[in-house]
CSV table of N, CA and C and ligand atoms in Angstrom, one decimal:
chain,number,residue,atom,x,y,z
A,12,MET,N,0.1,-17.4,46.9
A,12,MET,CA,-1.2,-17.7,46.2
A,12,MET,C,-1.0,-18.7,45.1
A,13,ASN,N,-1.9,-19.6,45.0
A,13,ASN,CA,-1.9,-20.6,44.0
A,13,ASN,C,-1.8,-20.0,42.6
A,14,PRO,N,-0.7,-20.2,41.8
A,14,PRO,CA,-0.6,-19.6,40.5
A,14,PRO,C,-1.8,-19.7,39.6
A,15,SER,N,-2.4,-20.9,39.7
A,15,SER,CA,-3.5,-21.2,38.7
A,15,SER,C,-4.7,-20.2,39.0
A,16,LEU,N,-4.7,-19.6,40.2
A,16,LEU,CA,-5.8,-18.6,40.5
A,16,LEU,C,-5.5,-17.2,40.1
A,17,GLN,N,-4.2,-17.0,39.7
A,17,GLN,CA,-3.8,-15.6,39.3
A,17,GLN,C,-4.3,-15.3,37.9
A,18,GLU,N,-4.5,-13.9,37.7
A,18,GLU,CA,-4.8,-13.4,36.4
A,18,GLU,C,-3.8,-13.8,35.3
A,19,PRO,N,-4.2,-14.2,34.1
A,19,PRO,CA,-3.2,-14.5,33.1
A,19,PRO,C,-2.4,-13.2,32.7
A,20,ARG,N,-1.2,-13.5,32.2
A,20,ARG,CA,-0.3,-12.4,31.7
A,20,ARG,C,-0.6,-12.3,30.2
A,21,PHE,N,-0.8,-11.1,29.7
A,21,PHE,CA,-1.0,-10.9,28.2
A,21,PHE,C,0.3,-10.3,27.6
A,22,LYS,N,0.6,-10.8,26.4
A,22,LYS,CA,1.6,-10.2,25.6
A,22,LYS,C,0.9,-9.9,24.3
A,23,LYS,N,0.7,-8.6,24.0
A,23,LYS,CA,-0.1,-8.2,22.8
A,23,LYS,C,0.8,-7.5,21.8
A,24,ILE,N,0.7,-7.9,20.5
A,24,ILE,CA,1.5,-7.4,19.5
A,24,ILE,C,0.6,-6.9,18.3
A,25,GLY,N,0.8,-5.6,17.9
A,25,GLY,CA,0.1,-5.0,16.8
A,25,GLY,C,1.1,-5.0,15.6
A,26,VAL,N,0.6,-5.6,14.5
A,26,VAL,CA,1.4,-5.7,13.3
A,26,VAL,C,0.7,-4.9,12.1
A,27,ALA,N,1.5,-4.2,11.3
A,27,ALA,CA,1.0,-3.4,10.2
A,27,ALA,C,1.3,-4.0,8.9
A,28,LEU,N,0.2,-4.3,8.1
A,28,LEU,CA,0.3,-4.7,6.7
A,28,LEU,C,0.1,-3.5,5.9
A,29,VAL,N,1.2,-3.0,5.3
A,29,VAL,CA,1.2,-1.7,4.5
A,29,VAL,C,1.3,-2.1,3.1
A,30,ILE,N,0.3,-1.9,2.3
A,30,ILE,CA,0.2,-2.4,1.0
A,30,ILE,C,0.0,-1.3,0.0
A,31,ALA,N,0.8,-1.2,-1.0
A,31,ALA,CA,0.6,-0.2,-2.1
A,31,ALA,C,1.2,-0.8,-3.4
A,32,TRP,N,0.5,-0.6,-4.5
A,32,TRP,CA,0.8,-1.0,-5.8
A,32,TRP,C,1.4,-2.5,-5.8
A,33,GLY,N,0.7,-3.4,-5.1
A,33,GLY,CA,1.0,-4.8,-5.2
A,33,GLY,C,2.3,-5.2,-4.4
A,34,HIS,N,2.7,-4.2,-3.5
A,34,HIS,CA,3.9,-4.5,-2.7
A,34,HIS,C,3.4,-4.3,-1.2
A,35,VAL,N,4.2,-4.9,-0.3
A,35,VAL,CA,3.9,-4.8,1.1
A,35,VAL,C,5.3,-4.6,1.8
A,36,ILE,N,5.3,-3.8,2.9
A,36,ILE,CA,6.5,-3.6,3.6
A,36,ILE,C,6.9,-4.8,4.5
A,37,VAL,N,8.1,-5.3,4.3
A,37,VAL,CA,8.6,-6.5,5.0
A,37,VAL,C,10.0,-6.1,5.5
A,38,GLY,N,10.3,-6.6,6.7
A,38,GLY,CA,11.6,-6.4,7.3
A,38,GLY,C,12.2,-7.8,7.6
A,39,GLN,N,13.3,-7.7,8.3
A,39,GLN,CA,14.0,-8.9,8.7
A,39,GLN,C,14.3,-8.8,10.2
A,40,ARG,N,14.0,-9.8,11.0
A,40,ARG,CA,14.2,-9.8,12.4
A,40,ARG,C,15.8,-9.8,12.7
A,41,GLN,N,16.2,-8.9,13.6
A,41,GLN,CA,17.6,-8.7,13.8
A,41,GLN,C,18.2,-9.7,14.8
A,42,PRO,N,19.6,-9.8,14.7
A,42,PRO,CA,20.3,-10.6,15.6
A,42,PRO,C,19.9,-10.2,17.1
A,43,GLY,N,19.7,-11.1,18.0
A,43,GLY,CA,19.3,-10.8,19.3
A,43,GLY,C,17.9,-10.8,19.6
A,44,GLN,N,17.1,-10.7,18.5
A,44,GLN,CA,15.6,-10.8,18.7
A,44,GLN,C,15.2,-12.2,18.5
A,45,SER,N,14.0,-12.5,19.1
A,45,SER,CA,13.5,-13.8,18.8
A,45,SER,C,13.2,-14.0,17.3
A,46,PHE,N,13.3,-15.2,16.8
A,46,PHE,CA,13.2,-15.5,15.4
A,46,PHE,C,14.1,-14.7,14.5
A,47,ALA,N,15.3,-14.4,15.0
A,47,ALA,CA,16.3,-13.6,14.2
A,47,ALA,C,16.5,-14.2,12.8
A,48,GLY,N,16.5,-13.3,11.9
A,48,GLY,CA,16.8,-13.7,10.5
A,48,GLY,C,15.5,-14.0,9.7
A,49,LEU,N,14.4,-14.2,10.4
A,49,LEU,CA,13.1,-14.4,9.7
A,49,LEU,C,12.5,-13.1,9.2
A,50,ALA,N,11.7,-13.2,8.2
A,50,ALA,CA,11.0,-12.0,7.7
A,50,ALA,C,9.9,-11.6,8.7
A,51,GLU,N,9.5,-10.3,8.7
A,51,GLU,CA,8.4,-9.8,9.6
A,51,GLU,C,7.8,-8.6,8.9
A,52,PHE,N,6.6,-8.3,9.4
A,52,PHE,CA,6.0,-7.0,9.0
A,52,PHE,C,6.3,-6.0,10.2
A,53,PRO,N,6.2,-4.7,9.9
A,53,PRO,CA,6.5,-3.8,11.0
A,53,PRO,C,5.5,-4.0,12.1
A,54,GLY,N,5.9,-4.0,13.4
A,54,GLY,CA,5.0,-4.2,14.5
A,54,GLY,C,5.8,-4.4,15.8
A,55,GLY,N,5.0,-4.5,16.9
A,55,GLY,CA,5.6,-4.7,18.2
A,55,GLY,C,4.6,-4.6,19.3
A,56,LYS,N,5.1,-4.5,20.5
A,56,LYS,CA,4.2,-4.7,21.7
A,56,LYS,C,3.3,-3.5,21.8
A,57,VAL,N,2.1,-3.8,22.2
A,57,VAL,CA,1.1,-2.8,22.5
A,57,VAL,C,1.4,-2.2,23.9
A,58,GLU,N,1.6,-0.9,23.9
A,58,GLU,CA,1.9,-0.2,25.1
A,58,GLU,C,0.7,0.3,25.9
A,59,SER,N,0.9,0.6,27.1
A,59,SER,CA,-0.2,1.1,28.0
A,59,SER,C,-1.0,2.2,27.3
A,60,GLY,N,-2.3,2.1,27.3
A,60,GLY,CA,-3.1,3.2,26.7
A,60,GLY,C,-3.4,3.0,25.3
A,61,GLU,N,-2.7,2.0,24.6
A,61,GLU,CA,-2.9,1.8,23.2
A,61,GLU,C,-3.8,0.6,22.9
A,62,ASP,N,-4.4,0.5,21.7
A,62,ASP,CA,-5.0,-0.7,21.3
A,62,ASP,C,-4.0,-1.3,20.2
A,63,PHE,N,-4.4,-2.4,19.7
A,63,PHE,CA,-3.5,-3.1,18.7
A,63,PHE,C,-3.3,-2.3,17.5
A,64,ALA,N,-4.3,-1.6,17.0
A,64,ALA,CA,-4.2,-0.8,15.8
A,64,ALA,C,-3.2,0.3,16.0
A,65,ALA,N,-3.4,1.0,17.1
A,65,ALA,CA,-2.5,2.1,17.4
A,65,ALA,C,-1.0,1.7,17.5
A,66,ALA,N,-0.8,0.5,18.1
A,66,ALA,CA,0.5,0.0,18.3
A,66,ALA,C,1.1,-0.3,16.9
A,67,ALA,N,0.3,-0.9,16.0
A,67,ALA,CA,0.8,-1.3,14.7
A,67,ALA,C,1.2,0.0,13.9
A,68,CYS,N,0.4,1.1,14.0
A,68,CYS,CA,0.8,2.4,13.3
A,68,CYS,C,2.0,3.0,14.0
A,69,ARG,N,2.1,3.0,15.3
A,69,ARG,CA,3.3,3.6,15.9
A,69,ARG,C,4.5,2.8,15.6
A,70,GLU,N,4.5,1.5,15.7
A,70,GLU,CA,5.7,0.7,15.4
A,70,GLU,C,6.1,0.9,13.9
A,71,CYS,N,5.1,1.0,13.0
A,71,CYS,CA,5.4,1.2,11.6
A,71,CYS,C,6.2,2.5,11.4
A,72,LEU,N,5.7,3.5,12.1
A,72,LEU,CA,6.4,4.8,12.0
A,72,LEU,C,7.8,4.7,12.5
A,73,GLU,N,7.9,4.1,13.7
A,73,GLU,CA,9.2,4.0,14.4
A,73,GLU,C,10.2,3.2,13.5
A,74,GLU,N,9.7,2.1,13.0
A,74,GLU,CA,10.6,1.2,12.3
A,74,GLU,C,10.9,1.5,10.8
A,75,THR,N,10.0,2.2,10.2
A,75,THR,CA,10.2,2.5,8.8
A,75,THR,C,10.2,4.0,8.4
A,76,GLY,N,9.7,4.8,9.3
A,76,GLY,CA,9.6,6.3,9.1
A,76,GLY,C,8.3,6.6,8.3
A,77,LEU,N,7.5,5.6,8.0
A,77,LEU,CA,6.3,5.8,7.2
A,77,LEU,C,5.1,6.0,8.1
A,78,ALA,N,4.4,7.1,7.9
A,78,ALA,CA,3.1,7.3,8.7
A,78,ALA,C,2.0,6.6,8.0
A,79,VAL,N,1.3,5.8,8.8
A,79,VAL,CA,0.1,5.0,8.3
A,79,VAL,C,-1.1,5.2,9.2
A,80,THR,N,-2.2,4.9,8.7
A,80,THR,CA,-3.4,4.8,9.5
A,80,THR,C,-4.0,3.3,9.4
A,81,ALA,N,-4.6,2.9,10.4
A,81,ALA,CA,-5.1,1.5,10.4
A,81,ALA,C,-6.5,1.5,9.9
A,82,GLU,N,-6.7,0.5,8.9
A,82,GLU,CA,-8.0,0.5,8.2
A,82,GLU,C,-8.9,-0.6,8.9
A,83,ARG,N,-8.4,-1.9,8.9
A,83,ARG,CA,-9.2,-2.9,9.5
A,83,ARG,C,-8.3,-4.1,9.8
A,84,LEU,N,-8.9,-4.9,10.7
A,84,LEU,CA,-8.2,-6.1,11.2
A,84,LEU,C,-8.3,-7.2,10.1
A,85,LEU,N,-7.2,-7.8,9.7
A,85,LEU,CA,-7.2,-8.8,8.7
A,85,LEU,C,-7.1,-10.2,9.3
A,86,ASP,N,-6.4,-10.4,10.4
A,86,ASP,CA,-6.2,-11.7,11.0
A,86,ASP,C,-5.7,-11.5,12.4
A,87,ALA,N,-5.9,-12.5,13.2
A,87,ALA,CA,-5.3,-12.6,14.5
A,87,ALA,C,-4.9,-14.0,14.8
A,88,TRP,N,-3.8,-14.0,15.6
A,88,TRP,CA,-3.2,-15.3,16.0
A,88,TRP,C,-3.0,-15.3,17.5
A,89,GLN,N,-3.3,-16.4,18.2
A,89,GLN,CA,-3.2,-16.4,19.6
A,89,GLN,C,-2.7,-17.7,20.1
A,90,SER,N,-1.9,-17.7,21.2
A,90,SER,CA,-1.5,-18.9,21.8
A,90,SER,C,-1.4,-18.7,23.3
A,91,THR,N,-1.6,-19.8,24.0
A,91,THR,CA,-1.6,-19.7,25.5
A,91,THR,C,-0.7,-20.8,26.0
A,92,ARG,N,0.1,-20.4,27.0
A,92,ARG,CA,1.0,-21.4,27.6
A,92,ARG,C,1.1,-21.1,29.1
A,93,VAL,N,1.6,-22.0,29.9
A,93,VAL,CA,1.8,-21.8,31.3
A,93,VAL,C,3.3,-21.4,31.5
A,94,GLY,N,3.6,-20.3,32.1
A,94,GLY,CA,4.9,-19.8,32.3
A,94,GLY,C,5.6,-20.7,33.4
A,95,ASP,N,6.9,-20.4,33.6
A,95,ASP,CA,7.7,-21.2,34.6
A,95,ASP,C,7.1,-21.0,36.0
A,96,ASP,N,6.5,-19.8,36.2
A,96,ASP,CA,6.0,-19.5,37.5
A,96,ASP,C,4.5,-20.1,37.7
A,97,GLY,N,4.1,-20.8,36.7
A,97,GLY,CA,2.8,-21.4,36.8
A,97,GLY,C,1.6,-20.5,36.3
A,98,ILE,N,1.9,-19.3,36.0
A,98,ILE,CA,0.9,-18.3,35.6
A,98,ILE,C,0.7,-18.5,34.1
A,99,GLU,N,-0.6,-18.4,33.7
A,99,GLU,CA,-1.0,-18.6,32.3
A,99,GLU,C,-0.5,-17.3,31.5
A,100,GLU,N,0.1,-17.5,30.3
A,100,GLU,CA,0.5,-16.4,29.5
A,100,GLU,C,-0.2,-16.5,28.2
A,101,ILE,N,-0.8,-15.4,27.8
A,101,ILE,CA,-1.6,-15.3,26.5
A,101,ILE,C,-0.8,-14.4,25.6
A,102,PHE,N,-0.5,-14.9,24.4
A,102,PHE,CA,0.3,-14.2,23.4
A,102,PHE,C,-0.6,-14.0,22.2
A,103,ARG,N,-0.9,-12.7,21.9
A,103,ARG,CA,-1.9,-12.5,20.8
A,103,ARG,C,-1.3,-11.5,19.8
A,104,ILE,N,-1.3,-11.8,18.6
A,104,ILE,CA,-0.9,-10.9,17.5
A,104,ILE,C,-2.1,-10.5,16.6
A,105,GLU,N,-2.2,-9.2,16.4
A,105,GLU,CA,-3.2,-8.8,15.4
A,105,GLU,C,-2.6,-8.2,14.2
A,106,PHE,N,-3.0,-8.6,13.0
A,106,PHE,CA,-2.5,-8.1,11.8
A,106,PHE,C,-3.5,-7.0,11.2
A,107,TRP,N,-3.1,-5.8,11.1
A,107,TRP,CA,-4.0,-4.7,10.7
A,107,TRP,C,-3.5,-4.2,9.3
A,108,LEU,N,-4.6,-4.1,8.4
A,108,LEU,CA,-4.3,-3.5,7.1
A,108,LEU,C,-4.1,-2.0,7.4
A,109,CYS,N,-3.0,-1.4,7.0
A,109,CYS,CA,-2.7,0.0,7.2
A,109,CYS,C,-2.5,0.7,5.9
A,110,GLN,N,-2.9,1.9,5.8
A,110,GLN,CA,-2.7,2.7,4.6
A,110,GLN,C,-1.7,3.8,4.8
A,111,PRO,N,-0.8,4.0,3.9
A,111,PRO,CA,0.1,5.2,4.1
A,111,PRO,C,-0.7,6.5,4.1
A,112,VAL,N,-0.3,7.4,4.9
A,112,VAL,CA,-0.9,8.7,4.9
A,112,VAL,C,-0.8,9.5,3.6
A,113,SER,N,0.5,9.3,3.0
A,113,SER,CA,0.7,9.9,1.7
A,113,SER,C,0.0,9.1,0.6
A,114,PRO,N,-0.5,9.7,-0.5
A,114,PRO,CA,-1.1,8.9,-1.5
A,114,PRO,C,0.0,7.9,-2.1
A,115,SER,N,-0.5,6.8,-2.5
A,115,SER,CA,0.5,5.7,-2.9
A,115,SER,C,1.3,6.1,-4.1
A,116,ALA,N,0.7,7.0,-5.0
A,116,ALA,CA,1.5,7.4,-6.2
A,116,ALA,C,2.7,8.1,-5.8
A,117,ASP,N,2.7,8.9,-4.7
A,117,ASP,CA,3.8,9.7,-4.2
A,117,ASP,C,4.9,8.7,-3.6
A,118,LEU,N,4.4,7.6,-3.1
A,118,LEU,CA,5.4,6.7,-2.4
A,118,LEU,C,6.5,6.2,-3.3
A,119,ARG,N,6.2,6.0,-4.5
A,119,ARG,CA,7.2,5.4,-5.4
A,119,ARG,C,8.3,6.3,-5.6
A,120,GLU,N,8.0,7.6,-5.6
A,120,GLU,CA,9.0,8.6,-5.9
A,120,GLU,C,9.8,9.1,-4.6
A,121,SER,N,9.1,9.0,-3.5
A,121,SER,CA,9.6,9.6,-2.3
A,121,SER,C,10.7,8.7,-1.7
A,122,SER,N,11.5,9.3,-0.8
A,122,SER,CA,12.5,8.5,-0.1
A,122,SER,C,11.8,7.7,1.0
A,123,LEU,N,11.6,6.5,0.6
A,123,LEU,CA,10.8,5.6,1.5
A,123,LEU,C,11.6,5.1,2.7
A,124,LEU,N,10.9,4.8,3.7
A,124,LEU,CA,11.4,4.1,4.8
A,124,LEU,C,12.7,4.7,5.4
A,125,THR,N,12.5,5.9,5.9
A,125,THR,CA,13.6,6.8,6.2
A,125,THR,C,14.1,6.7,7.7
A,126,SER,N,13.4,5.8,8.5
A,126,SER,CA,13.8,5.7,9.9
A,126,SER,C,15.2,5.1,10.0
A,127,SER,N,15.9,5.4,11.1
A,127,SER,CA,17.2,4.8,11.2
A,127,SER,C,17.2,3.3,11.4
A,128,LEU,N,16.0,2.8,11.8
A,128,LEU,CA,15.8,1.4,11.9
A,128,LEU,C,15.4,0.7,10.6
A,129,ALA,N,15.2,1.6,9.6
A,129,ALA,CA,14.5,1.1,8.4
A,129,ALA,C,15.4,0.3,7.4
A,130,GLY,N,16.7,0.2,7.7
A,130,GLY,CA,17.5,-0.6,6.8
A,130,GLY,C,17.0,-2.0,6.6
A,131,ALA,N,16.3,-2.5,7.5
A,131,ALA,CA,15.9,-3.9,7.4
A,131,ALA,C,14.5,-4.0,6.7
A,132,PHE,N,13.9,-2.9,6.4
A,132,PHE,CA,12.5,-2.9,5.8
A,132,PHE,C,12.5,-2.5,4.4
A,133,HIS,N,11.7,-3.2,3.5
A,133,HIS,CA,11.7,-2.9,2.1
A,133,HIS,C,10.3,-3.2,1.6
A,134,TRP,N,10.0,-2.6,0.5
A,134,TRP,CA,8.7,-2.9,-0.3
A,134,TRP,C,9.0,-4.2,-1.0
A,135,VAL,N,8.2,-5.2,-0.8
A,135,VAL,CA,8.4,-6.5,-1.4
A,135,VAL,C,7.1,-6.8,-2.2
A,136,PRO,N,7.3,-7.3,-3.5
A,136,PRO,CA,6.1,-7.7,-4.2
A,136,PRO,C,5.3,-8.8,-3.5
A,137,ILE,N,4.0,-8.7,-3.4
A,137,ILE,CA,3.2,-9.7,-2.7
A,137,ILE,C,3.5,-11.1,-3.2
A,138,ALA,N,3.6,-11.1,-4.5
A,138,ALA,CA,3.8,-12.4,-5.2
A,138,ALA,C,5.1,-13.1,-4.7
A,139,GLU,N,6.0,-12.3,-4.1
A,139,GLU,CA,7.3,-12.9,-3.7
A,139,GLU,C,7.3,-13.4,-2.2
A,140,LEU,N,6.2,-13.1,-1.5
A,140,LEU,CA,6.1,-13.4,-0.1
A,140,LEU,C,6.3,-14.9,0.2
A,141,ALA,N,5.9,-15.7,-0.8
A,141,ALA,CA,5.9,-17.2,-0.6
A,141,ALA,C,7.4,-17.7,-0.5
A,142,GLN,N,8.3,-16.9,-1.0
A,142,GLN,CA,9.7,-17.3,-1.0
A,142,GLN,C,10.4,-16.9,0.4
A,143,LEU,N,9.7,-16.1,1.2
A,143,LEU,CA,10.4,-15.7,2.4
A,143,LEU,C,9.9,-16.5,3.6
A,144,LYS,N,10.7,-16.6,4.6
A,144,LYS,CA,10.4,-17.4,5.8
A,144,LYS,C,9.9,-16.4,6.9
A,145,PHE,N,8.7,-16.5,7.3
A,145,PHE,CA,8.1,-15.7,8.4
A,145,PHE,C,7.9,-16.6,9.6
A,146,PRO,N,7.7,-16.0,10.8
A,146,PRO,CA,7.2,-16.8,12.0
A,146,PRO,C,5.9,-17.6,11.7
A,147,SER,N,5.7,-18.7,12.3
A,147,SER,CA,4.5,-19.5,12.0
A,147,SER,C,3.2,-18.8,12.2
A,148,ALA,N,3.2,-17.8,13.1
A,148,ALA,CA,2.0,-17.0,13.4
A,148,ALA,C,1.5,-16.2,12.1
A,149,ASN,N,2.4,-16.0,11.1
A,149,ASN,CA,2.1,-15.3,9.9
A,149,ASN,C,1.6,-16.2,8.8
A,150,THR,N,1.5,-17.5,9.0
A,150,THR,CA,1.2,-18.4,7.9
A,150,THR,C,-0.1,-18.0,7.2
A,151,LYS,N,-1.1,-17.8,8.1
A,151,LYS,CA,-2.5,-17.5,7.5
A,151,LYS,C,-2.5,-16.2,6.7
A,152,ILE,N,-2.0,-15.2,7.3
A,152,ILE,CA,-2.0,-13.9,6.7
A,152,ILE,C,-1.3,-13.8,5.4
A,153,ILE,N,-0.2,-14.6,5.3
A,153,ILE,CA,0.6,-14.6,4.1
A,153,ILE,C,-0.2,-15.3,3.0
A,154,GLU,N,-0.9,-16.4,3.4
A,154,GLU,CA,-1.7,-17.1,2.4
A,154,GLU,C,-2.9,-16.2,1.9
A,155,LEU,N,-3.5,-15.5,2.8
A,155,LEU,CA,-4.5,-14.6,2.4
A,155,LEU,C,-4.0,-13.5,1.5
A,156,LEU,N,-2.9,-13.0,1.8
A,156,LEU,CA,-2.3,-11.9,0.9
A,156,LEU,C,-2.1,-12.5,-0.5
A,157,ILE,N,-1.4,-13.6,-0.5
A,157,ILE,CA,-1.0,-14.2,-1.8
A,157,ILE,C,-2.3,-14.5,-2.6
A,158,LYS,N,-3.3,-15.1,-2.0
A,158,LYS,CA,-4.5,-15.5,-2.7
A,158,LYS,C,-5.3,-14.3,-3.3
A,159,ASN,N,-5.1,-13.2,-2.6
A,159,ASN,CA,-6.0,-12.0,-3.0
A,159,ASN,C,-5.3,-11.1,-4.0
A,160,VAL,N,-4.1,-11.4,-4.4
A,160,VAL,CA,-3.5,-10.5,-5.3
A,160,VAL,C,-4.0,-10.7,-6.7
A,161,ILE,N,-4.6,-9.7,-7.3
A,161,ILE,CA,-5.1,-9.8,-8.7
A,161,ILE,C,-4.7,-8.5,-9.4
A,162,ASP,N,-3.8,-8.6,-10.4
A,162,ASP,CA,-3.4,-7.4,-11.1
A,162,ASP,C,-2.9,-6.3,-10.2
A,163,ASN,N,-2.1,-6.7,-9.2
A,163,ASN,CA,-1.5,-5.7,-8.3
A,163,ASN,C,-2.6,-4.9,-7.5
A,164,GLU,N,-3.8,-5.3,-7.5
A,164,GLU,CA,-4.8,-4.6,-6.8
A,164,GLU,C,-4.6,-4.9,-5.3
A,165,GLU,N,-5.0,-3.9,-4.5
A,165,GLU,CA,-4.9,-4.2,-3.0
A,165,GLU,C,-5.9,-5.2,-2.7
A,166,PRO,N,-5.5,-6.1,-1.8
A,166,PRO,CA,-6.4,-7.3,-1.5
A,166,PRO,C,-7.6,-6.8,-0.7
A,167,HIS,N,-8.7,-7.5,-0.8
A,167,HIS,CA,-9.9,-7.2,0.0
A,167,HIS,C,-10.1,-8.5,0.8
A,168,LEU,N,-9.6,-8.4,2.0
A,168,LEU,CA,-9.6,-9.6,2.9
A,168,LEU,C,-10.7,-9.5,3.9
A,169,GLU,N,-11.1,-10.7,4.3
A,169,GLU,CA,-12.1,-10.8,5.4
A,169,GLU,C,-11.4,-10.8,6.7
A,170,SER,N,-11.9,-10.3,7.8
A,170,SER,CA,-11.4,-10.5,9.1
A,170,SER,C,-11.6,-11.9,9.4
A,171,SER,N,-10.7,-12.5,10.2
A,171,SER,CA,-10.9,-13.9,10.6
A,171,SER,C,-10.8,-14.0,12.1
A,172,SER,N,-11.5,-14.9,12.7
A,172,SER,CA,-11.5,-15.1,14.1
A,172,SER,C,-10.4,-16.0,14.5
A,173,ILE,N,-9.9,-15.8,15.8
A,173,ILE,CA,-8.8,-16.6,16.2
A,173,ILE,C,-9.3,-18.0,16.5
A,174,ASP,N,-10.6,-18.2,16.5
A,174,ASP,CA,-11.2,-19.5,16.7
A,174,ASP,C,-11.2,-20.4,15.4
A,175,ASP,N,-10.9,-19.7,14.3
A,175,ASP,CA,-10.9,-20.4,13.0
A,175,ASP,C,-10.2,-21.7,13.0
B,3,8GT,N1,6.8,-7.2,14.3
B,3,8GT,C1,6.4,-8.4,14.0
B,3,8GT,N2,6.4,-9.3,15.0
B,3,8GT,C2,6.0,-10.6,14.7
B,3,8GT,C3,5.5,-10.9,13.5
B,3,8GT,N3,5.1,-12.2,13.5
B,3,8GT,C4,5.4,-12.7,14.7
B,3,8GT,O1,5.2,-13.8,15.1
B,3,8GT,N4,5.9,-11.7,15.5
B,3,8GT,C5,6.3,-11.8,16.9
B,3,8GT,O2,5.7,-10.8,17.7
B,3,8GT,C6,6.7,-10.4,18.6
B,3,8GT,C7,7.0,-8.9,18.3
B,3,8GT,O3,7.5,-8.4,19.4
B,3,8GT,P1,8.6,-7.2,19.4
B,3,8GT,O4,9.3,-7.2,18.0
B,3,8GT,O5,8.1,-6.0,20.0
B,3,8GT,O6,9.5,-7.8,20.4
B,3,8GT,P2,11.0,-8.3,20.5
B,3,8GT,O7,11.4,-8.9,19.2
B,3,8GT,O8,11.7,-7.2,21.1
B,3,8GT,O9,10.6,-9.3,21.6
B,3,8GT,P3,11.1,-10.7,21.9
B,3,8GT,O10,12.5,-10.8,21.2
B,3,8GT,O11,11.1,-10.6,23.4
B,3,8GT,O12,10.0,-11.6,21.3
B,3,8GT,C8,7.9,-11.2,18.5
B,3,8GT,O13,7.8,-12.3,19.4
B,3,8GT,C9,7.8,-11.7,17.1
B,3,8GT,O14,8.5,-12.9,16.8
B,3,8GT,C10,5.5,-9.9,12.4
B,3,8GT,O15,5.1,-10.1,11.3
B,3,8GT,N5,5.9,-8.7,12.8
């Protein structure tokens, strides 16, 4: 079959922006992963039966040990390319604002980020995000986060369209 007539392949990634008291959870991509060494937010591939928000929450729990709920979509980034087999590949990342299930006052005291994978994840002041190197897909969400920080309040961000 002519590859151009085949359905595109999707790679969907749900990412969790977990924000409390002016900090956000940030990790570092590990050796062997794509973009190794770069900063990242908790997240990963959307599995069968999930949507992006559910994937963001599940990955956050797996990677950091912190249970969160997804509040709203903050930003999305999408790119399309043609694979070696000629089939179109669509790669989409959604960045979801997530709230810890525990009240944020308790978070400061609790043993945070208890997952075995959590060594790489930390609470980072939003004001320090500009000093870290993230994948280029994160450029807009980082700008939005930094712009919206006022007196350590949680940012109130608008959803944005991938067509922006
Ligand atoms: N978790 C996470 N992934 C991100 C962010 N920004 C960004 O471009 N990504 C990309 O989204 C994909 C996440 O996939 P993943 O973490 O489940 O997959 P992986 O590293 O095992 O896959 P890969 O190495 O095959 O790409 C990676 O390609 C990663 O580079 C981010 O802030 N958090």
